[in-house]
PDB file of C-alpha atoms in Angstrom:
ATOM      1  CA  ALA A1430     147.846  66.457 132.089  1.00  0.00           C
ATOM      2  CA  ASP A1431     151.236  67.428 133.533  1.00  0.00           C
ATOM      3  CA  ALA A1432     151.909  65.376 136.687  1.00  0.00           C
ATOM      4  CA  ASP A1433     154.420  68.013 137.847  1.00  0.00           C
ATOM      5  CA  ALA A1434     151.600  70.539 138.277  1.00  0.00           C
ATOM      6  CA  THR A1435     149.795  68.589 140.987  1.00  0.00           C
ATOM      7  CA  ALA A1436     150.610  67.439 144.508  1.00  0.00           C
ATOM      8  CA  PRO A1437     152.794  65.824 145.639  1.00  0.00           C
ATOM      9  CA  ASN A1438     154.985  66.352 142.557  1.00  0.00           C
ATOM     10  CA  ASN A1439     154.791  70.147 142.837  1.00  0.00           C
ATOM     11  CA  ARG A1440     155.837  70.267 146.504  1.00  0.00           C
ATOM     12  CA  ILE A1441     159.493  71.250 146.518  1.00  0.00           C
ATOM     13  CA  ARG A1442     161.782  70.860 149.540  1.00  0.00           C
ATOM     14  CA  TYR A1443     165.372  72.025 149.961  1.00  0.00           C
ATOM     15  CA  ALA A1444     168.402  70.695 151.830  1.00  0.00           C
ATOM     16  CA  LEU A1445     172.167  71.040 152.006  1.00  0.00           C
ATOM     17  CA  ALA A1446     173.591  68.431 149.662  1.00  0.00           C
ATOM     18  CA  GLY A1447     177.204  68.526 150.808  1.00  0.00           C
ATOM     19  CA  ARG A1448     178.974  68.292 154.101  1.00  0.00           C
ATOM     20  CA  GLY A1449     182.081  69.925 155.495  1.00  0.00           C
ATOM     21  CA  LYS A1450     182.436  73.551 156.564  1.00  0.00           C
ATOM     22  CA  ALA A1451     179.437  74.707 154.553  1.00  0.00           C
ATOM     23  CA  SER A1452     177.101  72.627 156.727  1.00  0.00           C
ATOM     24  CA  LYS A1453     178.693  74.113 159.849  1.00  0.00           C
ATOM     25  CA  TYR A1454     178.212  77.722 158.769  1.00  0.00           C
ATOM     26  CA  PHE A1455     175.114  77.662 156.557  1.00  0.00           C
ATOM     27  CA  HIS A1456     171.560  76.357 156.829  1.00  0.00           C
ATOM     28  CA  VAL A1457     168.949  75.924 154.086  1.00  0.00           C
ATOM     29  CA  GLU A1458     165.299  76.413 155.028  1.00  0.00           C
ATOM     30  CA  PRO A1459     163.518  73.231 153.851  1.00  0.00           C
ATOM     31  CA  ASP A1460     160.303  74.973 152.756  1.00  0.00           C
ATOM     32  CA  THR A1461     161.700  78.084 151.061  1.00  0.00           C
ATOM     33  CA  GLY A1462     165.277  77.287 150.060  1.00  0.00           C
ATOM     34  CA  ALA A1463     166.467  80.415 151.890  1.00  0.00           C
ATOM     35  CA  VAL A1464     170.151  80.173 152.793  1.00  0.00           C
ATOM     36  CA  LYS A1465     171.013  81.454 156.265  1.00  0.00           C
ATOM     37  CA  VAL A1466     174.305  81.957 158.067  1.00  0.00           C
ATOM     38  CA  ARG A1467     174.383  79.600 161.041  1.00  0.00           C
ATOM     39  CA  ASP A1468     177.552  80.741 162.813  1.00  0.00           C
ATOM     40  CA  ASP A1469     179.997  83.643 162.958  1.00  0.00           C
ATOM     41  CA  LEU A1470     182.194  83.550 159.846  1.00  0.00           C
ATOM     42  CA  ARG A1471     184.860  85.616 161.626  1.00  0.00           C
ATOM     43  CA  LYS A1472     185.916  82.413 163.405  1.00  0.00           C
ATOM     44  CA  GLU A1473     187.319  81.055 160.147  1.00  0.00           C
ATOM     45  CA  THR A1474     190.006  82.334 157.825  1.00  0.00           C
ATOM     46  CA  ASP A1475     188.438  80.824 154.714  1.00  0.00           C
ATOM     47  CA  SER A1476     187.373  83.393 152.154  1.00  0.00           C
ATOM     48  CA  GLU A1477     185.179  81.093 150.077  1.00  0.00           C
ATOM     49  CA  TYR A1478     182.452  78.580 150.895  1.00  0.00           C
ATOM     50  CA  THR A1479     180.610  76.368 148.434  1.00  0.00           C
ATOM     51  CA  VAL A1480     177.084  75.592 149.544  1.00  0.00           C
ATOM     52  CA  ASP A1481     175.479  72.753 147.562  1.00  0.00           C
ATOM     53  CA  ILE A1482     171.694  72.976 147.701  1.00  0.00           C
ATOM     54  CA  GLN A1483     169.427  70.127 146.660  1.00  0.00           C
ATOM     55  CA  ALA A1484     165.852  70.801 145.543  1.00  0.00           C
ATOM     56  CA  TYR A1485     163.592  67.761 145.424  1.00  0.00           C
ATOM     57  CA  ASP A1486     159.907  67.057 144.918  1.00  0.00           C
ATOM     58  CA  GLN A1487     157.620  64.762 146.862  1.00  0.00           C
ATOM     59  CA  GLY A1488     156.735  62.548 143.900  1.00  0.00           C
ATOM     60  CA  ASP A1489     157.363  58.860 143.388  1.00  0.00           C
ATOM     61  CA  PRO A1490     160.025  58.562 142.183  1.00  0.00           C
ATOM     62  CA  VAL A1491     161.557  61.643 143.759  1.00  0.00           C
ATOM     63  CA  MET A1492     163.014  64.080 141.229  1.00  0.00           C
ATOM     64  CA  SER A1493     165.866  66.306 142.375  1.00  0.00           C
ATOM     65  CA  SER A1494     168.526  68.732 141.261  1.00  0.00           C
ATOM     66  CA  VAL A1495     171.587  70.222 142.962  1.00  0.00           C
ATOM     67  CA  MET A1496     172.987  73.721 142.504  1.00  0.00           C
ATOM     68  CA  SER A1497     176.082  75.291 144.012  1.00  0.00           C
ATOM     69  CA  LEU A1498     176.152  78.658 145.711  1.00  0.00           C
ATOM     70  CA  THR A1499     179.577  80.187 146.302  1.00  0.00           C
ATOM     71  CA  VAL A1500     179.812  82.615 149.211  1.00  0.00           C
ATOM     72  CA  TYR A1501     182.871  84.876 149.240  1.00  0.00           C
ATOM     73  CA  VAL A1502     183.883  86.414 152.569  1.00  0.00           C
ATOM     74  CA  SER A1503     186.307  89.320 152.754  1.00  0.00           C
ATOM     75  CA  HIS A1504     188.462  89.316 155.875  1.00  0.00           C
ATOM     76  CA  SER A1505     190.036  92.673 155.011  1.00  0.00           C
ATOM     77  CA  ALA A1506     189.204  94.314 158.343  1.00  0.00           C
ATOM     78  CA  ILE A1507     189.829  93.030 161.835  1.00  0.00           C
ATOM     79  CA  VAL A1508     186.585  93.309 163.762  1.00  0.00           C
ATOM     80  CA  PRO A1509     186.400  92.823 167.539  1.00  0.00           C
ATOM     81  CA  PRO A1510     184.129  89.944 168.602  1.00  0.00           C
ATOM     82  CA  ASP A1511     181.830  92.288 170.566  1.00  0.00           C
ATOM     83  CA  VAL A1512     180.874  94.169 167.397  1.00  0.00           C
ATOM     84  CA  ARG A1513     177.571  92.870 166.023  1.00  0.00           C
ATOM     85  CA  LEU A1514     177.927  92.627 162.275  1.00  0.00           C
ATOM     86  CA  GLY A1515     175.000  92.079 159.968  1.00  0.00           C
ATOM     87  CA  PHE A1516     173.254  93.026 156.764  1.00  0.00           C
ATOM     88  CA  PRO A1517     171.109  96.149 156.298  1.00  0.00           C
ATOM     89  CA  ASP A1518     168.105  93.961 155.389  1.00  0.00           C
ATOM     90  CA  THR A1519     167.099  90.609 156.844  1.00  0.00           C
ATOM     91  CA  VAL A1520     166.014  89.029 153.545  1.00  0.00           C
ATOM     92  CA  TYR A1521     167.382  89.362 150.026  1.00  0.00           C
ATOM     93  CA  THR A1522     165.591  87.781 147.092  1.00  0.00           C
ATOM     94  CA  GLU A1523     167.125  87.395 143.670  1.00  0.00           C
ATOM     95  CA  HIS A1524     165.978  85.616 140.546  1.00  0.00           C
ATOM     96  CA  VAL A1525     168.494  83.863 138.327  1.00  0.00           C
ATOM     97  CA  ALA A1526     167.591  82.851 134.800  1.00  0.00           C
ATOM     98  CA  GLU A1527     167.650  79.104 134.263  1.00  0.00           C
ATOM     99  CA  ASN A1528     170.144  79.456 131.418  1.00  0.00           C
ATOM    100  CA  SER A1529     172.580  81.702 133.341  1.00  0.00           C
ATOM    101  CA  PRO A1530     176.183  80.560 132.935  1.00  0.00           C
ATOM    102  CA  ASN A1531     178.070  79.024 135.852  1.00  0.00           C
ATOM    103  CA  GLY A1532     179.792  81.677 137.910  1.00  0.00           C
ATOM    104  CA  THR A1533     177.115  84.332 137.383  1.00  0.00           C
ATOM    105  CA  LEU A1534     177.359  86.955 140.150  1.00  0.00           C
ATOM    106  CA  VAL A1535     173.941  87.254 141.729  1.00  0.00           C
ATOM    107  CA  ARG A1536     174.493  89.928 144.380  1.00  0.00           C
ATOM    108  CA  THR A1537     177.163  91.517 146.539  1.00  0.00           C
ATOM    109  CA  LEU A1538     175.967  92.185 150.082  1.00  0.00           C
ATOM    110  CA  PRO A1539     177.230  95.001 152.296  1.00  0.00           C
ATOM    111  CA  ILE A1540     178.037  94.342 155.950  1.00  0.00           C
ATOM    112  CA  TRP A1541     177.540  96.897 158.693  1.00  0.00           C
ATOM    113  CA  ASN A1542     177.909  97.351 162.422  1.00  0.00           C
ATOM    114  CA  LYS A1543     174.394  96.611 163.734  1.00  0.00           C
ATOM    115  CA  LYS A1544     174.891  98.510 166.993  1.00  0.00           C
ATOM    116  CA  LYS A1545     176.092 101.654 165.213  1.00  0.00           C
ATOM    117  CA  HIS A1546     173.186 101.525 162.743  1.00  0.00           C
ATOM    118  CA  SER A1547     170.573 100.428 165.281  1.00  0.00           C
ATOM    119  CA  ARG A1548     167.077 101.839 165.006  1.00  0.00           C
ATOM    120  CA  ASP A1549     166.618 101.466 168.788  1.00  0.00           C
TER     121      ASP A1549
END
């Protein structure tokens, strides 16, 4: 029998693996691995953030792997701080093949003015 198919070996958790600016601006949900923006990226002039995400099981010994997510931010427009920027959808899910080469573009996300596009 495959030990990876049963608990606790099949319980996967996620965490930021690195420190620095990525940990200030991004958060990884421990149960799902969802990456969320923690703070306003307009405060920084950086156009690229590398978010290292560790996935690990609950087995003994713990097995883990780290992957890097690169987030590119375009600062091409000056946006006043009172403008609420966001994404059209609250969740985006993508699947990446295990054998995808490094640097594979997964998705480009549009940004919009939330107040202007409000459904209220």
